[in-house]
Amino acid sequence: MTKATDPLRPQPRAGIMDIEAYVPGKGAAHGVAKVHKLSANENPLGPSPKAVEAAQEAAAGLERYPDGQATRLRQAIADTHGLNIANIQCFNGSDEVLGLLARIYLGPGDEAIYTEHGFLAYPIFILAAGATPVVAKEAGERVDVDAILASVTPRTKMVFLANPNNPTGTYIAFEEVRRLHAGLPKNVLLVLDAAYAEFVRRNDYEAGIELVASNENVVMTRTFSKVHGLGGARIGWSYAPAHIVDVLERVRDPFNVSSTAIAAGEAAMRDRAHVERSVQHIETWVPWLTEELTKLGLRVTPSVGNFILIHFPDDREHSAPEADGYLSERGYILRRVAGYGFPNALRMTVGTEEANRGVVAALTEFLKS
Ligand SMILES: *Cc1c(COP(=O)(O)O)cnc(C)c1O
């Protein structure tokens, strides 16, 4: 072992070695006839065929650099969501903009708040910026605005809020988000990560567009990885006030979104029928899965996302790790969420009808075993 201060090789700056690398959802299991990957909240219907076609066409011109402004893609987003294109920026996945915001607005000595069961990319970005992550407790697996506000100190510079949250699938009403914003000092940046916004059909939910438009300290981030089924293309976008747009333009990679991604994203955004089908699939299967699994005696956290959090019984033989092993052997790959504070739960992405029925059948057998 070399000491951390070994002068004979380059050393990462303070804080970097405190980062635990992000563990993605597992991929394919081996030796199983058919594998259903239900571990990364991908779209079981796949991307829009129009997006695939557009990416293929764009691939014929791959010798050219992409449009560094991703204008066609931003225009499609602006048209669809009724937004000013000047406030929209595109990134190599929303992870890129979340990480950039941390590195721009945080430094050593600063604190950034995220919630107890919040997305685990946040502490990685906060630590990578040299700042200190502060965890606000949740209440009943839901974000607790009072707990966030109670965690604010003079060092706080940023709050990351996933709404709906992953892996719980719960959300807070927009009135609560407004109350959170109203309670934050004006120099604290509120990042509203709305990766699952498209799936939420509730009157009291809003992704945050209005709050961004009327304030200087709110950014909303969105992704093409979930409802649009384009996780492999890596496209995310943000909606931000002009002064933040300006700063992001200075630091982002000039060609951060590839030409195939721009083409696929534009076509996906304009294919509203595919989005609607994808949302309807989730609206059908989340209640079905929740009901069937509840009948089996499992607790399921009520979800407005495209995934559910399944809690397992306390006995050892039927614990989440046991269930994970049992399901994996049968080709169903779910997500372990111990790192999110749920050692005895699994997160399941809604799959195809076949996969959903298969998981329920397998868990029925598992619980009898
Ligand atoms: C999936 C997800 C993202 C999206 O990440 P991309 O980099 O756009 O693929 C962001 N936030 C949360 C909470 C997510 O679950």
CSV table of C-alpha atoms and ligand atoms in Angstrom, one decimal:
chain,number,residue,atom,x,y,z
A,1,MET,CA,0.0,0.0,0.0
A,2,THR,CA,1.2,3.5,-0.9
A,3,LYS,CA,0.4,6.2,1.5
A,4,ALA,CA,-2.1,8.8,0.4
A,5,THR,CA,0.6,11.4,0.4
A,6,ASP,CA,3.1,9.5,-1.9
A,7,PRO,CA,4.9,12.3,-3.7
A,8,LEU,CA,6.0,9.9,-6.4
A,9,ARG,CA,2.6,9.8,-8.1
A,10,PRO,CA,-0.3,12.1,-8.8
A,11,GLN,CA,-2.8,12.5,-5.9
A,12,PRO,CA,-6.5,13.2,-6.2
A,13,ARG,CA,-7.6,16.2,-4.3
A,14,ALA,CA,-9.2,15.9,-0.8
A,15,GLY,CA,-12.5,14.2,-0.7
A,16,ILE,CA,-12.1,12.2,-4.0
A,17,MET,CA,-11.1,9.0,-2.2
A,18,ASP,CA,-14.2,9.2,0.1
A,19,ILE,CA,-16.4,8.6,-2.9
A,20,GLU,CA,-18.0,5.2,-3.3
A,21,ALA,CA,-18.2,4.5,-7.0
A,22,TYR,CA,-21.8,4.3,-8.2
A,23,VAL,CA,-23.1,0.7,-8.5
A,24,PRO,CA,-25.4,0.4,-11.5
A,25,GLY,CA,-28.3,-2.1,-11.7
A,26,LYS,CA,-27.1,-5.5,-12.6
A,27,GLY,CA,-27.0,-6.6,-16.2
A,28,ALA,CA,-27.7,-10.0,-17.7
A,29,ALA,CA,-27.5,-13.2,-15.6
A,30,HIS,CA,-25.7,-16.1,-17.1
A,31,GLY,CA,-27.1,-19.5,-18.0
A,32,VAL,CA,-30.8,-18.5,-18.0
A,33,ALA,CA,-32.8,-18.9,-21.1
A,34,LYS,CA,-34.4,-15.5,-21.0
A,35,VAL,CA,-33.3,-12.5,-19.0
A,36,HIS,CA,-35.6,-9.7,-18.0
A,37,LYS,CA,-33.6,-6.7,-16.9
A,38,LEU,CA,-35.7,-4.9,-14.4
A,39,SER,CA,-32.9,-3.1,-12.6
A,40,ALA,CA,-32.4,0.3,-14.2
A,41,ASN,CA,-35.9,1.8,-14.8
A,42,GLU,CA,-35.6,1.4,-18.5
A,43,ASN,CA,-38.6,1.5,-20.8
A,44,PRO,CA,-39.9,-2.1,-21.4
A,45,LEU,CA,-41.4,-1.0,-24.7
A,46,GLY,CA,-38.0,0.2,-25.9
A,47,PRO,CA,-37.4,3.5,-27.7
A,48,SER,CA,-39.7,5.0,-30.3
A,49,PRO,CA,-39.0,3.2,-33.6
A,50,LYS,CA,-38.8,6.7,-35.1
A,51,ALA,CA,-35.9,7.5,-32.7
A,52,VAL,CA,-34.0,4.4,-33.8
A,53,GLU,CA,-34.5,5.3,-37.4
A,54,ALA,CA,-33.3,8.8,-36.9
A,55,ALA,CA,-30.2,7.6,-35.0
A,56,GLN,CA,-29.4,5.2,-37.9
A,57,GLU,CA,-29.7,8.0,-40.4
A,58,ALA,CA,-27.5,10.3,-38.4
A,59,ALA,CA,-24.9,7.5,-38.1
A,60,ALA,CA,-24.2,7.9,-41.8
A,61,GLY,CA,-22.7,11.3,-41.1
A,62,LEU,CA,-20.6,10.4,-38.0
A,63,GLU,CA,-17.5,11.9,-39.5
A,64,ARG,CA,-18.9,15.4,-38.7
A,65,TYR,CA,-19.0,16.9,-35.2
A,66,PRO,CA,-22.5,17.3,-33.8
A,67,ASP,CA,-24.2,20.7,-33.5
A,68,GLY,CA,-22.7,21.9,-30.2
A,69,GLN,CA,-25.9,23.7,-29.4
A,70,ALA,CA,-28.1,20.6,-30.1
A,71,THR,CA,-30.6,23.1,-31.6
A,72,ARG,CA,-33.0,20.6,-33.2
A,73,LEU,CA,-33.2,18.7,-30.0
A,74,ARG,CA,-33.7,21.8,-27.9
A,75,GLN,CA,-36.3,23.1,-30.3
A,76,ALA,CA,-38.2,19.8,-30.0
A,77,ILE,CA,-38.1,20.1,-26.2
A,78,ALA,CA,-39.2,23.7,-26.3
A,79,ASP,CA,-42.1,23.0,-28.7
A,80,THR,CA,-43.3,20.0,-26.7
A,81,HIS,CA,-43.1,21.6,-23.3
A,82,GLY,CA,-44.0,25.2,-24.3
A,83,LEU,CA,-40.6,26.5,-23.1
A,84,ASN,CA,-38.2,29.2,-24.2
A,85,ILE,CA,-35.4,27.4,-26.0
A,86,ALA,CA,-32.9,29.9,-24.5
A,87,ASN,CA,-33.4,28.3,-21.1
A,88,ILE,CA,-33.0,24.7,-22.3
A,89,GLN,CA,-29.6,22.9,-22.4
A,90,CYS,CA,-28.8,19.4,-23.4
A,91,PHE,CA,-26.3,17.1,-21.8
A,92,ASN,CA,-24.8,13.6,-21.9
A,93,GLY,CA,-27.5,12.3,-19.7
A,94,SER,CA,-29.0,14.3,-16.8
A,95,ASP,CA,-26.1,13.0,-14.7
A,96,GLU,CA,-23.8,15.3,-16.6
A,97,VAL,CA,-25.7,18.4,-15.7
A,98,LEU,CA,-26.3,17.3,-12.1
A,99,GLY,CA,-22.5,16.8,-11.7
A,100,LEU,CA,-21.7,20.1,-13.4
A,101,LEU,CA,-24.0,22.0,-11.2
A,102,ALA,CA,-22.3,20.5,-8.1
A,103,ARG,CA,-18.8,21.4,-9.5
A,104,ILE,CA,-19.9,24.9,-10.4
A,105,TYR,CA,-21.8,25.9,-7.2
A,106,LEU,CA,-20.0,23.8,-4.6
A,107,GLY,CA,-16.5,23.7,-3.2
A,108,PRO,CA,-14.6,22.8,-0.1
A,109,GLY,CA,-16.4,24.0,3.1
A,110,ASP,CA,-19.8,24.0,1.4
A,111,GLU,CA,-22.7,21.7,2.2
A,112,ALA,CA,-25.3,20.3,-0.1
A,113,ILE,CA,-28.4,18.5,1.1
A,114,TYR,CA,-30.1,15.4,-0.3
A,115,THR,CA,-32.7,13.2,1.3
A,116,GLU,CA,-32.3,9.9,3.2
A,117,HIS,CA,-33.4,7.6,0.4
A,118,GLY,CA,-32.4,10.0,-2.4
A,119,PHE,CA,-30.6,9.2,-5.6
A,120,LEU,CA,-27.1,8.0,-4.8
A,121,ALA,CA,-25.5,9.9,-7.6
A,122,TYR,CA,-26.0,13.1,-5.5
A,123,PRO,CA,-23.4,12.4,-2.8
A,124,ILE,CA,-21.0,11.3,-5.5
A,125,PHE,CA,-21.3,14.7,-7.3
A,126,ILE,CA,-21.2,16.6,-4.0
A,127,LEU,CA,-18.0,14.8,-2.8
A,128,ALA,CA,-16.4,15.1,-6.2
A,129,ALA,CA,-16.8,18.9,-5.9
A,130,GLY,CA,-15.0,18.8,-2.6
A,131,ALA,CA,-18.1,19.7,-0.6
A,132,THR,CA,-19.9,17.9,2.2
A,133,PRO,CA,-23.1,15.9,1.7
A,134,VAL,CA,-25.8,16.4,4.3
A,135,VAL,CA,-28.6,13.9,4.6
A,136,ALA,CA,-32.1,15.1,5.5
A,137,LYS,CA,-34.3,12.4,7.1
A,138,GLU,CA,-37.5,11.3,5.2
A,139,ALA,CA,-40.8,10.5,6.8
A,140,GLY,CA,-42.6,7.4,5.8
A,141,GLU,CA,-40.4,6.9,2.7
A,142,ARG,CA,-41.3,10.4,1.5
A,143,VAL,CA,-39.3,13.6,1.3
A,144,ASP,CA,-39.8,15.7,4.4
A,145,VAL,CA,-39.6,19.4,3.6
A,146,ASP,CA,-39.3,20.4,7.3
A,147,ALA,CA,-36.3,18.0,7.7
A,148,ILE,CA,-34.6,19.6,4.7
A,149,LEU,CA,-35.2,23.1,5.9
A,150,ALA,CA,-33.9,22.1,9.4
A,151,SER,CA,-30.7,20.9,7.8
A,152,VAL,CA,-29.9,24.2,6.2
A,153,THR,CA,-26.9,26.0,7.7
A,154,PRO,CA,-24.9,29.1,6.6
A,155,ARG,CA,-22.7,26.6,4.6
A,156,THR,CA,-25.5,25.2,2.6
A,157,LYS,CA,-25.2,26.0,-1.2
A,158,MET,CA,-27.4,23.4,-2.8
A,159,VAL,CA,-30.4,21.1,-2.3
A,160,PHE,CA,-30.9,18.1,-4.6
A,161,LEU,CA,-34.5,16.9,-4.7
A,162,ALA,CA,-35.7,14.0,-6.8
A,163,ASN,CA,-39.4,14.4,-7.3
A,164,PRO,CA,-40.6,11.6,-7.7
A,165,ASN,CA,-37.8,10.0,-5.9
A,166,ASN,CA,-35.9,6.9,-6.9
A,167,PRO,CA,-35.9,4.2,-5.4
A,168,THR,CA,-39.1,4.9,-3.3
A,169,GLY,CA,-41.3,6.1,-6.2
A,170,THR,CA,-43.0,8.6,-3.9
A,171,TYR,CA,-43.5,12.3,-4.6
A,172,ILE,CA,-44.3,15.4,-2.8
A,173,ALA,CA,-47.0,17.8,-3.9
A,174,PHE,CA,-46.0,21.0,-5.6
A,175,GLU,CA,-47.2,23.1,-2.7
A,176,GLU,CA,-44.5,21.3,-0.7
A,177,VAL,CA,-41.8,22.1,-3.2
A,178,ARG,CA,-42.9,25.7,-3.1
A,179,ARG,CA,-42.8,25.7,0.6
A,180,LEU,CA,-39.3,24.2,0.5
A,181,HIS,CA,-38.2,26.9,-2.0
A,182,ALA,CA,-39.7,29.7,0.0
A,183,GLY,CA,-37.8,28.5,3.1
A,184,LEU,CA,-34.4,28.4,1.4
A,185,PRO,CA,-32.0,31.4,1.3
A,186,LYS,CA,-31.8,33.0,-2.1
A,187,ASN,CA,-28.2,31.9,-2.6
A,188,VAL,CA,-29.0,28.2,-2.2
A,189,LEU,CA,-29.6,26.4,-5.5
A,190,LEU,CA,-32.6,24.1,-5.6
A,191,VAL,CA,-32.1,21.3,-8.1
A,192,LEU,CA,-35.4,19.6,-9.0
A,193,ASP,CA,-34.5,16.3,-10.6
A,194,ALA,CA,-37.7,15.3,-12.5
A,195,ALA,CA,-36.4,12.2,-14.1
A,196,TYR,CA,-39.8,10.5,-13.7
A,197,ALA,CA,-42.1,13.5,-14.2
A,198,GLU,CA,-43.8,12.1,-17.3
A,199,PHE,CA,-45.2,9.1,-15.4
A,200,VAL,CA,-46.9,11.3,-12.7
A,201,ARG,CA,-50.6,11.9,-13.5
A,202,ARG,CA,-51.6,13.7,-10.3
A,203,ASN,CA,-53.3,17.1,-10.0
A,204,ASP,CA,-51.0,18.2,-7.2
A,205,TYR,CA,-47.8,17.4,-9.1
A,206,GLU,CA,-45.6,19.7,-11.1
A,207,ALA,CA,-42.1,19.1,-12.4
A,208,GLY,CA,-40.9,22.6,-11.5
A,209,ILE,CA,-41.1,24.6,-14.8
A,210,GLU,CA,-43.0,27.6,-13.2
A,211,LEU,CA,-40.6,27.7,-10.2
A,212,VAL,CA,-37.6,27.9,-12.5
A,213,ALA,CA,-39.3,30.6,-14.6
A,214,SER,CA,-40.0,32.9,-11.7
A,215,ASN,CA,-36.8,32.5,-9.6
A,216,GLU,CA,-33.0,32.8,-9.9
A,217,ASN,CA,-32.2,29.8,-7.8
A,218,VAL,CA,-34.0,26.8,-9.2
A,219,VAL,CA,-33.0,24.4,-12.0
A,220,MET,CA,-35.1,21.5,-13.3
A,221,THR,CA,-33.4,18.5,-14.9
A,222,ARG,CA,-35.0,15.9,-17.1
A,223,THR,CA,-33.9,12.7,-18.9
A,224,PHE,CA,-34.5,10.7,-22.0
A,225,SER,CA,-33.4,7.6,-20.2
A,226,LYS,CA,-36.7,6.7,-18.6
A,227,VAL,CA,-40.0,7.4,-20.5
A,228,HIS,CA,-38.3,7.8,-23.8
A,229,GLY,CA,-36.4,4.5,-23.5
A,230,LEU,CA,-33.1,6.1,-24.6
A,231,GLY,CA,-30.8,5.3,-21.6
A,232,GLY,CA,-28.1,4.1,-24.0
A,233,ALA,CA,-28.1,7.3,-26.0
A,234,ARG,CA,-27.3,9.4,-22.9
A,235,ILE,CA,-29.5,12.5,-23.2
A,236,GLY,CA,-30.6,14.8,-20.4
A,237,TRP,CA,-31.7,18.4,-20.4
A,238,SER,CA,-32.1,21.2,-18.0
A,239,TYR,CA,-34.4,24.2,-17.7
A,240,ALA,CA,-32.6,27.0,-15.9
A,241,PRO,CA,-32.6,30.8,-15.4
A,242,ALA,CA,-30.4,32.8,-17.8
A,243,HIS,CA,-27.5,33.3,-15.4
A,244,ILE,CA,-27.2,29.6,-14.8
A,245,VAL,CA,-27.5,28.8,-18.5
A,246,ASP,CA,-24.6,31.2,-19.0
A,247,VAL,CA,-22.4,29.5,-16.4
A,248,LEU,CA,-23.2,26.0,-17.7
A,249,GLU,CA,-22.3,27.1,-21.2
A,250,ARG,CA,-18.9,28.0,-20.0
A,251,VAL,CA,-18.0,24.7,-18.4
A,252,ARG,CA,-19.8,22.0,-20.3
A,253,ASP,CA,-18.1,20.0,-23.0
A,254,PRO,CA,-18.6,21.8,-26.3
A,255,PHE,CA,-19.9,18.6,-28.0
A,256,ASN,CA,-21.5,16.9,-25.1
A,257,VAL,CA,-24.4,15.4,-27.0
A,258,SER,CA,-23.6,13.1,-30.0
A,259,SER,CA,-25.2,13.6,-33.4
A,260,THR,CA,-27.0,10.2,-33.1
A,261,ALA,CA,-28.3,11.2,-29.7
A,262,ILE,CA,-29.5,14.6,-31.0
A,263,ALA,CA,-31.4,12.9,-33.8
A,264,ALA,CA,-32.8,10.1,-31.6
A,265,GLY,CA,-33.8,12.6,-28.9
A,266,GLU,CA,-35.6,14.9,-31.3
A,267,ALA,CA,-37.6,12.1,-32.9
A,268,ALA,CA,-38.4,10.6,-29.4
A,269,MET,CA,-39.6,14.0,-28.1
A,270,ARG,CA,-41.9,14.5,-31.1
A,271,ASP,CA,-43.3,11.0,-30.9
A,272,ARG,CA,-46.0,11.8,-28.4
A,273,ALA,CA,-47.9,8.5,-29.2
A,274,HIS,CA,-44.9,6.5,-28.0
A,275,VAL,CA,-44.7,8.5,-24.8
A,276,GLU,CA,-48.4,8.0,-24.2
A,277,ARG,CA,-48.1,4.3,-24.8
A,278,SER,CA,-45.2,4.1,-22.5
A,279,VAL,CA,-47.0,5.9,-19.7
A,280,GLN,CA,-50.2,3.8,-20.2
A,281,HIS,CA,-48.1,0.7,-19.9
A,282,ILE,CA,-46.9,1.9,-16.5
A,283,GLU,CA,-50.4,3.0,-15.4
A,284,THR,CA,-51.6,-0.4,-16.1
A,285,TRP,CA,-48.9,-2.4,-14.5
A,286,VAL,CA,-47.9,-0.5,-11.4
A,287,PRO,CA,-51.3,-1.0,-9.8
A,288,TRP,CA,-51.4,-4.6,-10.9
A,289,LEU,CA,-48.0,-5.4,-9.5
A,290,THR,CA,-48.7,-3.5,-6.3
A,291,GLU,CA,-52.0,-5.4,-5.8
A,292,GLU,CA,-50.6,-8.9,-6.6
A,293,LEU,CA,-47.5,-8.4,-4.5
A,294,THR,CA,-49.6,-7.0,-1.6
A,295,LYS,CA,-51.8,-10.1,-1.8
A,296,LEU,CA,-48.6,-12.2,-1.3
A,297,GLY,CA,-48.1,-10.4,1.9
A,298,LEU,CA,-45.3,-8.1,0.7
A,299,ARG,CA,-45.4,-4.4,1.4
A,300,VAL,CA,-45.0,-2.2,-1.7
A,301,THR,CA,-44.3,1.5,-1.4
A,302,PRO,CA,-47.0,3.4,-3.4
A,303,SER,CA,-45.2,4.5,-6.5
A,304,VAL,CA,-45.9,7.2,-9.1
A,305,GLY,CA,-42.8,6.2,-11.1
A,306,ASN,CA,-42.1,3.3,-13.5
A,307,PHE,CA,-40.8,1.1,-10.8
A,308,ILE,CA,-41.9,-0.2,-7.4
A,309,LEU,CA,-40.1,-0.8,-4.1
A,310,ILE,CA,-40.9,-4.2,-2.7
A,311,HIS,CA,-40.2,-4.9,1.0
A,312,PHE,CA,-39.5,-8.4,2.2
A,313,PRO,CA,-40.4,-10.2,5.4
A,314,ASP,CA,-38.0,-10.2,8.4
A,315,ASP,CA,-37.3,-14.0,8.3
A,316,ARG,CA,-33.9,-14.9,6.9
A,317,GLU,CA,-35.1,-17.4,4.3
A,318,HIS,CA,-37.4,-14.8,2.7
A,319,SER,CA,-35.2,-11.7,2.9
A,320,ALA,CA,-34.5,-9.4,0.0
A,321,PRO,CA,-31.1,-10.9,-0.8
A,322,GLU,CA,-32.6,-14.4,-0.8
A,323,ALA,CA,-35.4,-13.2,-3.1
A,324,ASP,CA,-32.8,-11.5,-5.4
A,325,GLY,CA,-30.9,-14.7,-5.7
A,326,TYR,CA,-34.1,-16.7,-6.4
A,327,LEU,CA,-35.3,-14.2,-9.0
A,328,SER,CA,-31.9,-13.9,-10.7
A,329,GLU,CA,-31.7,-17.7,-11.2
A,330,ARG,CA,-34.9,-17.5,-13.1
A,331,GLY,CA,-33.9,-14.6,-15.2
A,332,TYR,CA,-35.5,-11.7,-13.3
A,333,ILE,CA,-32.9,-9.0,-12.5
A,334,LEU,CA,-34.1,-6.6,-9.9
A,335,ARG,CA,-32.2,-3.9,-8.1
A,336,ARG,CA,-30.7,-4.3,-4.6
A,337,VAL,CA,-31.2,-1.0,-2.7
A,338,ALA,CA,-29.3,-1.6,0.6
A,339,GLY,CA,-27.2,1.4,-0.3
A,340,TYR,CA,-30.3,3.5,-0.3
A,341,GLY,CA,-31.2,2.5,3.3
A,342,PHE,CA,-33.4,-0.4,2.3
A,343,PRO,CA,-31.4,-3.6,3.1
A,344,ASN,CA,-34.5,-5.7,3.0
A,345,ALA,CA,-36.2,-4.4,-0.2
A,346,LEU,CA,-35.7,-4.7,-3.9
A,347,ARG,CA,-36.6,-2.2,-6.6
A,348,MET,CA,-38.4,-3.6,-9.6
A,349,THR,CA,-38.7,-1.7,-12.8
A,350,VAL,CA,-42.1,-2.4,-14.5
A,351,GLY,CA,-41.3,-4.8,-17.3
A,352,THR,CA,-43.2,-6.3,-20.2
A,353,GLU,CA,-46.4,-8.2,-19.3
A,354,GLU,CA,-44.5,-11.4,-19.5
A,355,ALA,CA,-41.8,-10.2,-17.1
A,356,ASN,CA,-44.4,-8.7,-14.6
A,357,ARG,CA,-46.4,-11.9,-14.5
A,358,GLY,CA,-43.2,-13.9,-14.3
A,359,VAL,CA,-41.9,-12.0,-11.3
A,360,VAL,CA,-45.2,-12.4,-9.4
A,361,ALA,CA,-45.3,-16.1,-10.2
A,362,ALA,CA,-41.7,-16.6,-9.1
A,363,LEU,CA,-42.2,-14.6,-5.9
A,364,THR,CA,-45.3,-16.7,-5.1
A,365,GLU,CA,-43.2,-19.8,-5.3
A,366,PHE,CA,-40.3,-18.2,-3.4
A,367,LEU,CA,-42.5,-17.2,-0.5
A,368,LYS,CA,-43.9,-20.8,-0.2
A,369,SER,CA,-40.4,-22.3,-0.3
B,1,LIG,C1,-32.5,7.6,-13.9
B,1,LIG,C2,-32.3,8.8,-13.2
B,1,LIG,C3,-31.7,9.9,-13.7
B,1,LIG,C4,-31.3,10.0,-15.1
B,1,LIG,O1,-30.0,9.8,-15.4
B,1,LIG,P1,-29.5,10.0,-16.9
B,1,LIG,O2,-28.1,10.4,-16.7
B,1,LIG,O3,-30.2,11.0,-17.6
B,1,LIG,O4,-29.6,8.6,-17.5
B,1,LIG,C5,-31.6,11.1,-12.9
B,1,LIG,N1,-32.1,11.1,-11.7
B,1,LIG,C6,-32.7,10.1,-11.1
B,1,LIG,C7,-33.4,10.2,-9.8
B,1,LIG,C8,-32.9,8.9,-11.9
B,1,LIG,O5,-33.5,7.8,-11.3
